[in-house]
Short mmCIF file of C-alpha atoms in Angstrom, two decimals:
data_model
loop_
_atom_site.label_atom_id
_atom_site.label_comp_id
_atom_site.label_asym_id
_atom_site.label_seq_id
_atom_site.Cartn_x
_atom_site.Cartn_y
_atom_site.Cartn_z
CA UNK A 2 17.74 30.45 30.41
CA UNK A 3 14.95 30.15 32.70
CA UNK A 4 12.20 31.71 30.11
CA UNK A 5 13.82 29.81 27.68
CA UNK A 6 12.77 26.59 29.45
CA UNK A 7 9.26 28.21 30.40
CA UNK A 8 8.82 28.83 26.68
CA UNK A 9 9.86 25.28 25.60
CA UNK A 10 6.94 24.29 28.41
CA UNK A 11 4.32 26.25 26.81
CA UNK A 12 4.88 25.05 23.28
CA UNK A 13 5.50 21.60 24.68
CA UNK A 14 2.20 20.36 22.79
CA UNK A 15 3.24 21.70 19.61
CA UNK A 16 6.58 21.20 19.84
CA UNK A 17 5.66 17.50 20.77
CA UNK A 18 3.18 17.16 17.36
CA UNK A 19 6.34 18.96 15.31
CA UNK A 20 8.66 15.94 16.49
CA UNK A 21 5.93 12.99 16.02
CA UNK A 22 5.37 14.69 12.23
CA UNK A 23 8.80 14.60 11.33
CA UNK A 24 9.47 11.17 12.74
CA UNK A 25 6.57 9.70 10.88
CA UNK A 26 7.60 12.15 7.58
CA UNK A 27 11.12 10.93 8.02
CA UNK A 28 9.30 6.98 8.09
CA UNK A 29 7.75 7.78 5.04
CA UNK A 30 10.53 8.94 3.09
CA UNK A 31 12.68 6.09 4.72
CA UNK A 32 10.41 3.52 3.90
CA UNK A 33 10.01 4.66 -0.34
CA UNK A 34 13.98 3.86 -0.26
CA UNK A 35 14.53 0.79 -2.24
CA UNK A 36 17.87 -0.27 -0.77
CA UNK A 37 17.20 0.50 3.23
CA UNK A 38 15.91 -1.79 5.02
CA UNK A 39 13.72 -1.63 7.66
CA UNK A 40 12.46 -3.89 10.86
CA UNK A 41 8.95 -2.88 10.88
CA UNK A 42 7.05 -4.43 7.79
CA UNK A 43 5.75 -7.23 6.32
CA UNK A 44 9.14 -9.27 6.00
CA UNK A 45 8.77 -9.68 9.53
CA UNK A 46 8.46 -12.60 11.07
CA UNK A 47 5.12 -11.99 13.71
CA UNK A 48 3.53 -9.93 11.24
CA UNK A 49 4.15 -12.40 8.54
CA UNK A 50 2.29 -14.73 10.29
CA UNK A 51 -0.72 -12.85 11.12
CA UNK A 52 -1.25 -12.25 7.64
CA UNK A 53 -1.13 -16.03 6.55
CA UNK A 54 -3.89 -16.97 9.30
CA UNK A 55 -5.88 -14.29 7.18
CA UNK A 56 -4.83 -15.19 3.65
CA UNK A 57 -5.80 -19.03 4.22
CA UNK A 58 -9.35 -17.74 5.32
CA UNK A 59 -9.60 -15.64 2.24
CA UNK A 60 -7.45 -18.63 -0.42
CA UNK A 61 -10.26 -21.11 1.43
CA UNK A 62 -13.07 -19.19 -0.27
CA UNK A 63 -11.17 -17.77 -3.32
CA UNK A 64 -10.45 -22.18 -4.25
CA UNK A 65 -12.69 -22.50 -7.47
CA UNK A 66 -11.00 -19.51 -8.75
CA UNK A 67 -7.73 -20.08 -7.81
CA UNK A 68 -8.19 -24.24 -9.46
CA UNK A 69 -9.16 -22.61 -12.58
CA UNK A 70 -6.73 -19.86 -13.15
CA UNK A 71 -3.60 -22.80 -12.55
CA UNK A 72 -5.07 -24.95 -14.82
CA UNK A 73 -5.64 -22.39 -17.40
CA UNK A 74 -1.37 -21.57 -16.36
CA UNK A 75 -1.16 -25.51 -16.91
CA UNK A 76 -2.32 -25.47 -20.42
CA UNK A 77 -0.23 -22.35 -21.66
CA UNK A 78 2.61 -24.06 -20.41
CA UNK A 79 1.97 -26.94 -21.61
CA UNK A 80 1.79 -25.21 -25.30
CA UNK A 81 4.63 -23.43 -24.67
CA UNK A 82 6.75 -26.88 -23.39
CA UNK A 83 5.84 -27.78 -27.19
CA UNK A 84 7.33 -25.10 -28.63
CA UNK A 85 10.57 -25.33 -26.49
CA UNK A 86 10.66 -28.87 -27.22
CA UNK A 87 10.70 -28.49 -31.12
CA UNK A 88 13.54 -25.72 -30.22
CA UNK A 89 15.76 -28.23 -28.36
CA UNK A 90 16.48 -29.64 -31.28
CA UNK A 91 18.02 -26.61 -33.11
CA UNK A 92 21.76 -25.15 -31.86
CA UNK A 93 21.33 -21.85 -30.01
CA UNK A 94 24.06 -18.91 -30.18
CA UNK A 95 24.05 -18.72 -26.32
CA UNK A 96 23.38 -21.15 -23.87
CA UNK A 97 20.76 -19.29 -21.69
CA UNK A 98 19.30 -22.97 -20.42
CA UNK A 99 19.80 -23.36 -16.48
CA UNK A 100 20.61 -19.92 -16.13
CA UNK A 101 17.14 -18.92 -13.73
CA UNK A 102 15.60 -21.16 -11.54
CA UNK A 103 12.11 -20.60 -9.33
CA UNK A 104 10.97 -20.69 -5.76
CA UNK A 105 7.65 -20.74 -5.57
CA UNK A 106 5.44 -19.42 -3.16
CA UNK A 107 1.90 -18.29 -2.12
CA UNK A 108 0.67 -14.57 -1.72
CA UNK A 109 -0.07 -13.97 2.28
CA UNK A 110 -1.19 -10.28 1.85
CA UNK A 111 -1.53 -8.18 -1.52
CA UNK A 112 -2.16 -4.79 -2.38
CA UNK A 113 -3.95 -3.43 -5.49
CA UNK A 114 -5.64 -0.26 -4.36
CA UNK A 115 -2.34 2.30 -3.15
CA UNK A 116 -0.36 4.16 -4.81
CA UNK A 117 2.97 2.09 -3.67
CA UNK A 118 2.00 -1.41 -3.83
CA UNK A 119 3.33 -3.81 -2.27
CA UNK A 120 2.95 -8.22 -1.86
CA UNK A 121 4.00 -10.50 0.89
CA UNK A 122 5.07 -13.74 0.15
CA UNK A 123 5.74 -16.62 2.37
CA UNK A 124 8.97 -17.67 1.24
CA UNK A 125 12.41 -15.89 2.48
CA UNK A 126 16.29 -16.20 2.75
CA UNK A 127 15.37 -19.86 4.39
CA UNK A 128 14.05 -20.32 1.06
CA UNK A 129 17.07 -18.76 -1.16
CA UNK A 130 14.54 -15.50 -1.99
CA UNK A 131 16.86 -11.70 -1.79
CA UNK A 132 16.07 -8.49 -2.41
CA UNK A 133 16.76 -7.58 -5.95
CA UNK A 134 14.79 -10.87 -7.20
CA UNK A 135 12.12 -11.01 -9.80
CA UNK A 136 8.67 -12.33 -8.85
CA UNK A 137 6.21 -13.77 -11.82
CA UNK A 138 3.13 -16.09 -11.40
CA UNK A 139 -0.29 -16.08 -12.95
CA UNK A 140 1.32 -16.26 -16.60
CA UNK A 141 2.75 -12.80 -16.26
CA UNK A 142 5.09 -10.61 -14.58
CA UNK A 143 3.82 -9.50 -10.78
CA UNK A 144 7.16 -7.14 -9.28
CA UNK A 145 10.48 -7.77 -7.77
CA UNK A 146 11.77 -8.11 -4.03
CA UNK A 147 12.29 -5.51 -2.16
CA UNK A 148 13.11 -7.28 1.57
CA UNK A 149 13.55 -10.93 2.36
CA UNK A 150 13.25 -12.09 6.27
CA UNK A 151 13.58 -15.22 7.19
CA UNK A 152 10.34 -16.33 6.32
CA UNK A 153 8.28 -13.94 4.53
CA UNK A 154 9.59 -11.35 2.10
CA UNK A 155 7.94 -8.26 0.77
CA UNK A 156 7.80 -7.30 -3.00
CA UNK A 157 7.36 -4.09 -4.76
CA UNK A 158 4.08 -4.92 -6.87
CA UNK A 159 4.17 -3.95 -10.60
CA UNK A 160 1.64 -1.76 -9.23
CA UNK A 161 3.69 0.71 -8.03
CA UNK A 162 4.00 4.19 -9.84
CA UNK A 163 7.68 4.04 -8.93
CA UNK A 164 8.49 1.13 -11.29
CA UNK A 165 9.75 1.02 -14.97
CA UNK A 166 9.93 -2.38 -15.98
CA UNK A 167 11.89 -3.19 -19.34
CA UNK A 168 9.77 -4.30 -21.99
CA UNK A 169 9.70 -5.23 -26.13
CA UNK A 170 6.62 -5.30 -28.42
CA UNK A 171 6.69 -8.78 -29.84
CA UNK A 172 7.52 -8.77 -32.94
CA UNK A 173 7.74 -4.90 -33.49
CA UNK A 174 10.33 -3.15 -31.18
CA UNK A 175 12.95 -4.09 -28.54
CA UNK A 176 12.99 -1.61 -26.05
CA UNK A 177 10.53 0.18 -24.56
CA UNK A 178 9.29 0.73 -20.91
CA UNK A 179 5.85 -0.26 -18.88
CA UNK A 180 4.92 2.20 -15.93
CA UNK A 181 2.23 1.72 -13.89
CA UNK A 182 -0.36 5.50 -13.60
CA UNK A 183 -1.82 4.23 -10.12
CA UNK A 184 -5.54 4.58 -11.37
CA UNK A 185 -6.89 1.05 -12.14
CA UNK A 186 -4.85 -2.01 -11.38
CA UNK A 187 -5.82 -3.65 -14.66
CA UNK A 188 -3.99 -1.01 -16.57
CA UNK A 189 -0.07 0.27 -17.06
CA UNK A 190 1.22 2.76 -19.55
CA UNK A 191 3.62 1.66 -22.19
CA UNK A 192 6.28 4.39 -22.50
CA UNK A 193 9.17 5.54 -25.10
CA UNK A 194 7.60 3.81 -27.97
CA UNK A 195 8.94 5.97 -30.97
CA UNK A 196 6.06 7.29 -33.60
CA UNK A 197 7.45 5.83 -36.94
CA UNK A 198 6.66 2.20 -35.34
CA UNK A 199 2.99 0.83 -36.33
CA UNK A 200 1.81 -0.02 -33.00
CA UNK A 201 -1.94 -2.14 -33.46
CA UNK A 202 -4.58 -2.53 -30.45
CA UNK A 203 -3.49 -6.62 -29.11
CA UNK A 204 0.12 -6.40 -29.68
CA UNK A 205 1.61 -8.46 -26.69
CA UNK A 206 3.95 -6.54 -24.31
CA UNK A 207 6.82 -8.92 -22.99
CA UNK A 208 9.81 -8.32 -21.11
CA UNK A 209 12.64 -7.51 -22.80
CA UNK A 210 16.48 -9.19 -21.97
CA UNK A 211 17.84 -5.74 -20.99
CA UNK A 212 17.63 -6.35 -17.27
CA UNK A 213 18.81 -8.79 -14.70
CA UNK A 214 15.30 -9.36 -12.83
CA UNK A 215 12.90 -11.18 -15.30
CA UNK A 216 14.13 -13.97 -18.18
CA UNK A 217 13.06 -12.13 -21.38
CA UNK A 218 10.05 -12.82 -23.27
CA UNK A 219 7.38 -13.26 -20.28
CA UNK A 220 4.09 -11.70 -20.66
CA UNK A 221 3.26 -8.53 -19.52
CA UNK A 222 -0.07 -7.80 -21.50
CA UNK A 223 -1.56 -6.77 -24.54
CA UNK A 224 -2.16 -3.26 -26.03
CA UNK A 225 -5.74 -2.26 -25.15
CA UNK A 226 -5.31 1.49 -26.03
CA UNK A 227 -3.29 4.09 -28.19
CA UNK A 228 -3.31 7.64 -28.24
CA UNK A 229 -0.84 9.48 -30.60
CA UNK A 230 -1.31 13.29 -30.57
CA UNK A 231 -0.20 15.34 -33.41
CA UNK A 232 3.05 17.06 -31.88
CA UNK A 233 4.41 14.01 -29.72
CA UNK A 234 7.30 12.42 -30.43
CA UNK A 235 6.57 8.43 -28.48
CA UNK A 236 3.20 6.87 -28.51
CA UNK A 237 0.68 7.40 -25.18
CA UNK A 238 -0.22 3.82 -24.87
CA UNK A 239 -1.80 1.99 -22.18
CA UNK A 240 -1.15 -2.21 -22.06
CA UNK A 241 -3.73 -4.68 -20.44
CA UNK A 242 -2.44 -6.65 -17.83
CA UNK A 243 -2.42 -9.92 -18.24
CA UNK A 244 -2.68 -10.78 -14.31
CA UNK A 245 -5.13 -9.69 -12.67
CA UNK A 246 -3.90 -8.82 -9.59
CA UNK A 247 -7.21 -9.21 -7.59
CA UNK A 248 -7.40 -13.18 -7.80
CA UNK A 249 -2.97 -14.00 -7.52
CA UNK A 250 -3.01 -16.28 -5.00
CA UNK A 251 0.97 -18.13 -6.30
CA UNK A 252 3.78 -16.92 -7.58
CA UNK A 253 6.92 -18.21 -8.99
CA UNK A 254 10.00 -16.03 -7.56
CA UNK A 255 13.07 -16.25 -9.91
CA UNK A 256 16.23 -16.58 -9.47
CA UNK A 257 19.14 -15.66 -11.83
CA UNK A 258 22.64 -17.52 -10.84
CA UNK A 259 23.81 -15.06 -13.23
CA UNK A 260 23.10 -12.42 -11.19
CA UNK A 261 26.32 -11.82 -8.88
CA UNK A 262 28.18 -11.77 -12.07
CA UNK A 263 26.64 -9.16 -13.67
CA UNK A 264 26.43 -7.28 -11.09
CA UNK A 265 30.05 -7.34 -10.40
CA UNK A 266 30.69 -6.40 -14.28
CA UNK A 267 28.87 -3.03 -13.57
CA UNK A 268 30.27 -2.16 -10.49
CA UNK A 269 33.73 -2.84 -12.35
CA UNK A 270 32.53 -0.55 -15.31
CA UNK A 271 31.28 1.87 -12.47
CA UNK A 272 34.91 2.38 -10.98
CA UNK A 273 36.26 3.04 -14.21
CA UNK B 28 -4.31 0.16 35.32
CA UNK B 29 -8.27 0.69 35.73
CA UNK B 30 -11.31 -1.06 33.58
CA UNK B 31 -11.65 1.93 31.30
CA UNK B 32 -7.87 1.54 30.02
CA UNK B 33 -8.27 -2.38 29.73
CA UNK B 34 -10.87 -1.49 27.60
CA UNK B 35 -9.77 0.58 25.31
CA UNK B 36 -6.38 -1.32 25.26
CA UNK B 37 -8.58 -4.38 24.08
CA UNK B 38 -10.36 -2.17 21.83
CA UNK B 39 -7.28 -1.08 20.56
CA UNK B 40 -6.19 -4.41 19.04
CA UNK B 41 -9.86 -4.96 17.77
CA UNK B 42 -10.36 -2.21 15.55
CA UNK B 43 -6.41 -2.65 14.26
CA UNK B 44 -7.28 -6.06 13.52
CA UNK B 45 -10.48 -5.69 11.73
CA UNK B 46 -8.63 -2.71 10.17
CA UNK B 47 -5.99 -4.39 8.48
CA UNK B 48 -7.45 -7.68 8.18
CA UNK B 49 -10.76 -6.55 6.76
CA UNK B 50 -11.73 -2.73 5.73
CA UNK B 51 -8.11 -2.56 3.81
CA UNK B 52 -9.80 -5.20 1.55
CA UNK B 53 -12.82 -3.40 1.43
CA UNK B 54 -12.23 -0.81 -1.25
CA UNK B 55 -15.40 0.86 -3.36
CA UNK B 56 -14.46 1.02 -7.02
CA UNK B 57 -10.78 1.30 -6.22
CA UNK B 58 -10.59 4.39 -4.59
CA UNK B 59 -13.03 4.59 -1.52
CA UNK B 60 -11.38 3.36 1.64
CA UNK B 61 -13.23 2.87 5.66
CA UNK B 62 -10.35 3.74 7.97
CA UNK B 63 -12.31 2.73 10.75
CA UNK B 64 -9.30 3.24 13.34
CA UNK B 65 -9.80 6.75 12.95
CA UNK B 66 -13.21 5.99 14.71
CA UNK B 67 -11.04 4.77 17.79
CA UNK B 68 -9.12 7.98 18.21
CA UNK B 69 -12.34 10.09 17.99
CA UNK B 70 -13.72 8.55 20.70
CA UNK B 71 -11.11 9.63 23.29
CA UNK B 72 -12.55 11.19 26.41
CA UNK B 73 -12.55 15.15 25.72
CA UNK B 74 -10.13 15.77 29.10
CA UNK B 75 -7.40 13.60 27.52
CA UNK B 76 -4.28 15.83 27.13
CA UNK B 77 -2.96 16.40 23.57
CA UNK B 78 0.44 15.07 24.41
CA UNK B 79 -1.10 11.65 25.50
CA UNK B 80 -3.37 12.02 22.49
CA UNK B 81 -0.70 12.44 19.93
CA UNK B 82 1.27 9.44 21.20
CA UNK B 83 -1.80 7.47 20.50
CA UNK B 84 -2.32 8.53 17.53
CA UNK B 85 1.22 7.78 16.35
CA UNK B 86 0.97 4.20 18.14
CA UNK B 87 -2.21 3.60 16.34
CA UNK B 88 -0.59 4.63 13.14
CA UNK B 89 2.64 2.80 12.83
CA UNK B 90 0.69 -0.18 13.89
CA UNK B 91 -2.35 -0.28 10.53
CA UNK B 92 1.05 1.25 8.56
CA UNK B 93 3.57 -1.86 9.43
CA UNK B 94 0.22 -4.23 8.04
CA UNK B 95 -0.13 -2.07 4.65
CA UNK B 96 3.73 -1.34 4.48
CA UNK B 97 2.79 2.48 4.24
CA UNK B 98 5.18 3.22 7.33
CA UNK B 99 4.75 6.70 8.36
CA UNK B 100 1.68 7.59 5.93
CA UNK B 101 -0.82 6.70 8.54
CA UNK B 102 1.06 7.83 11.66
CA UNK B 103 1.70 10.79 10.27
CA UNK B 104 -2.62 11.88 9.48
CA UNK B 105 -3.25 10.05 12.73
CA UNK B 106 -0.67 12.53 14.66
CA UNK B 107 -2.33 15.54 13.19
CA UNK B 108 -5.49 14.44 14.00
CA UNK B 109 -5.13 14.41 17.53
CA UNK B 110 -3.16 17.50 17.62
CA UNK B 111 -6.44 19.73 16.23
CA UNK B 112 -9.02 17.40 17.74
CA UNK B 113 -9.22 20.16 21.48
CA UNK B 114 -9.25 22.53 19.18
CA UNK B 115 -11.96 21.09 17.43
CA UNK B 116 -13.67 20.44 20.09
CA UNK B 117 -13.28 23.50 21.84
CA UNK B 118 -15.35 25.44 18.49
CA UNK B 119 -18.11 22.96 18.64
CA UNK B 120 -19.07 23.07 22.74
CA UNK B 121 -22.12 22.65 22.67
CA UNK B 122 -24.86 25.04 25.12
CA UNK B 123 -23.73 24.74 28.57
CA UNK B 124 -20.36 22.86 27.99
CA UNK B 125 -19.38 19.14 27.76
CA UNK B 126 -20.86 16.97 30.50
CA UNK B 127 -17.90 16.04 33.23
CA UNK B 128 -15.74 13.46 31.96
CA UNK B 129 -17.69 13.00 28.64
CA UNK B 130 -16.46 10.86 24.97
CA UNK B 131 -17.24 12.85 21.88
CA UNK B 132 -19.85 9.98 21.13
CA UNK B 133 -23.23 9.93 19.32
CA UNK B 134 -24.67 8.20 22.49
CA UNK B 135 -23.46 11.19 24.43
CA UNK B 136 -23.84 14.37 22.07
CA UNK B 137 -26.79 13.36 19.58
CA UNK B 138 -26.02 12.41 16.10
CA UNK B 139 -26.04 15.75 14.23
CA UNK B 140 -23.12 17.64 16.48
CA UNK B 141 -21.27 14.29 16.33
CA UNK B 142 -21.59 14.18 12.23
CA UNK B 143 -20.27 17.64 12.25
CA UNK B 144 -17.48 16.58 14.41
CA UNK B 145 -16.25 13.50 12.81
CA UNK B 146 -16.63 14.76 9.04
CA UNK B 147 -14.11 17.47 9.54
CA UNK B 148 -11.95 15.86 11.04
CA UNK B 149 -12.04 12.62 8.93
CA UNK B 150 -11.80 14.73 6.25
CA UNK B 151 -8.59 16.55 7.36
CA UNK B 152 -6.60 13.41 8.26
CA UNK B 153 -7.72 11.66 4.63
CA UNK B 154 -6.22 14.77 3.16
CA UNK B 155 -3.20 14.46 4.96
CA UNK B 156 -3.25 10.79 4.62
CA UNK B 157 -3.73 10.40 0.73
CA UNK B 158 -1.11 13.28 -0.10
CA UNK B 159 1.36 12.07 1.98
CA UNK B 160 0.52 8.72 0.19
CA UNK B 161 0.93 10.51 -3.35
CA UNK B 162 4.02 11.65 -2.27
CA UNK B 163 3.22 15.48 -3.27
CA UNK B 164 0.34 17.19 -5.93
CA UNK B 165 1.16 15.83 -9.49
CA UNK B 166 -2.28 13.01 -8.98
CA UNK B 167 -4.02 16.51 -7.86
CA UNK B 168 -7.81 15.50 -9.20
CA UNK B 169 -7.43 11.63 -8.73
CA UNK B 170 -6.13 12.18 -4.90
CA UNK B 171 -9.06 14.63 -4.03
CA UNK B 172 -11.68 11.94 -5.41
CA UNK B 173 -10.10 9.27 -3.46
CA UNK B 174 -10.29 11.83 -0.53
CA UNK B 175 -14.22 12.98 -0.70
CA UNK B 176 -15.23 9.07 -1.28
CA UNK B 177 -12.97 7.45 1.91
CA UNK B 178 -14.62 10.21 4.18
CA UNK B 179 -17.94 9.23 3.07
CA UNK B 180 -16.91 5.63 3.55
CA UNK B 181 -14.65 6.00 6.87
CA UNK B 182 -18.00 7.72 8.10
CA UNK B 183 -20.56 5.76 7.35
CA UNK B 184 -18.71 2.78 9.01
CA UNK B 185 -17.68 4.83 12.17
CA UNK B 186 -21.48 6.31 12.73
CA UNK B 187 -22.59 2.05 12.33
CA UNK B 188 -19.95 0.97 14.85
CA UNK B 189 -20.62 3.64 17.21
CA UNK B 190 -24.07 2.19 17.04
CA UNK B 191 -24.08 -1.09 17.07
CA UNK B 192 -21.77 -1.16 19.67
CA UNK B 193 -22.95 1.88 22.15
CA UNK B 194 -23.29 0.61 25.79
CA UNK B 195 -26.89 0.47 26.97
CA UNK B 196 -26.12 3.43 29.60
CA UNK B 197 -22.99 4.98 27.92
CA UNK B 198 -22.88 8.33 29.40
CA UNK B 199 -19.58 9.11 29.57
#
């Protein structure tokens, strides 16, 4: 027993380093995992604010950018109020009016340049944000919540090579999916588009309504680049982001009263 | 609690602030980062015991991770880090040994044995750091490029602070 303890006393600096490397491994793989939660990041409160004081230096600069990206937001929602307008008018199959409503709020830290990227926003459960929730501003899509505090939540960006968002080609196909590579945040990959569909350079890349998270038909981009080698069976296309996720400064987080329900439905399917 | 741990308690929060407030911004053509924190642990006096050492370096860690949401990544180069630095410094002793009590600084040990010194071992912890980031080897090629441009970057920025900011008769 003694030598025992006289060997744990030698190694005592490795030994040490062995348990500090698997605590901060076991943080690492702890903090990937969508559905735990965790105290320490940007959801919470005192870091939260730390990161405002610093985003309102950096939004105080940024404001003849910021001005002309809403008002350019302004005017394609203006044209698309039109269009709506016109469609009031006609009967609709389903009534899909009233079903999301928005919270918006402002960007207090962003990430563009990891692999896992994430946002903080300053709106949280105070504000009716939870995790699950789908966050869009700057005319396109920008990621979905992963923790809500009180005050501040934290969203996985679209920039995160863990996330498959839904997506159609307008016009062209329904179902397809956008993954981010992790190499330039301008760019995502479009996946599982099928070779007998004629995909063209500036098709528009919306979300589809196969998901809970986003209202179908918002922007994601348009197709900058398509690659479709001899022997492969779905296009190798990359989409151009319509955000650009340097300059976000708003965002519009959404939230779909439908949501409970459905998720009830497939917990009831699950059982079965 | 003497004026030497006051001070590097203060300069603790100083380069953690400036860290996550300002060089995590600071990214050349998305892919070089200045982790200038790893400039802080560096500097420890040579004596310090690695136990003490690696509990910095964890502390120092967790605290630019909980700011960048990367919980773990950085704690977990930062811990390594400390754990090889006596080593480190134990191959590079200089002709006649480290002066009593001495920093690993530039001040202290001229500028070419401390380049050698803090190039490997930036090097090693932005290794650790950016595959522990990529969760594994499938971004092999983009990870190592991301990993030769931070250490040229983290460098740079450490060399400038150490300085600008030298004490006039920093001998320890």
């Amino acid at each position: 027993m003694r030598s025992f303890f006289l060997f744990l006393y030698q190694y005592r600096a490795f030994l040490v380093f062995i348990l500090l490397e698997f605590f901060a491994l076991f943080l690492v793989v702890q903090n990937s995992n969508y559905n735990r939660a965790t105290f320490f990041n940007s959801s919470n409160a005192a870091i939260g604010s730390i990161l405002e004081v610093s985003s309102n230096v950096r939004d105080f600069i940024n404001l003849g950018g910021t001005n002309k990206q809403l008002s350019e937001e302004n005017a394609l929602l203006r044209k698309q109020l039109n269009v709506l307008k016109d469609r009031l008018n006609q009967p609709d199959d389903a009534d899909t009016s009233g079903r999301f409503s928005f919270v918006n709020a402002r960007i207090v830290n962003n990430n563009i340049f990891l692999l896992n990227n994430t946002l903080t926003i300053n709106a949280g459960k105070e504000n009716g944000v939870f995790p699950g929730m789908g966050v869009i501003g700057g005319g396109g899509i920008v990621g979905k919540v992963k923790r809500a505090g009180k005050k501040y939540s934290t969203i996985v960006s679209l920039l995160d090579i863990d996330v498959k968002v839904s997506a159609e080609i307008k016009g062209k196909i329904n179902l397809c999916t956008v993954q981010w590579d992790g190499k330039s945040h301008e760019y995502a990959k479009v996946l599982y588009v099928p070779r007998h569909y004629q995909l063209a350079i500036g098709d528009t890349v919306l979300t589809s309504g196969y998901n809970a998270i986003y209202p179908p038909g918002i922007t994601i981009g348009t197709i900058s680049k398509i690659n479709l080698p001899q022997d492969a069976t779905f296009y190798d296309a990359q989409v151009k982001l319509i955000n650009d996720f340097t300059s976000l400064s708003h965002v519009e987080v959404i939230v779909n009263k439908d949501l409970p329900k459905l998720d009830s439905l497939t917990i009831t399917e699950g059982n079965e | 609690m003497n004026r030497d741990n006051l001070l590097r308690i203060a300069t603790f929060f100083t380069y953690v602030l400036f860290q996550v407030l300002l060089f995590n911004k600071m990214v050349l053509w998305s892919k070089g980062f200045a982790f200038i924190y790893v400039g802080y642990l560096l500097t420890f006096p040579i004596e310090l015991g690695v136990i003490p050492a690696m509990l910095i370096g964890f502390a120092t860690g967790v605290s630019v991770d909980i700011f960048s949401n990367t919980l773990g990544v950085h704690a977990s180069a930062s811990v390594l880090l400390m754990y090889i630095r006596p080593y480190l410094l134990n191959l590079l002793t200089p002709h006649g040994g480290y002066p009593l009590g001495a920093s690993p600084k530039p001040s202290v040990l001229g500028f070419s044995w401390f380049s050698t010194y803090s190039i490997i071992l930036i090097l090693i912890h932005h290794l650790v750091l950016f595959f522990v980031e990529a969760g594994g080897f499938h971004l092999f090629f983009f990870t190592i490029q991301k990993v030769v441009l931070s250490t040229l970057f983290t460098f740079s920025v450490v060399i400038l602070i150490q300085y600008l900011f030298a004490r006039k008769k920093d001998t320890r």
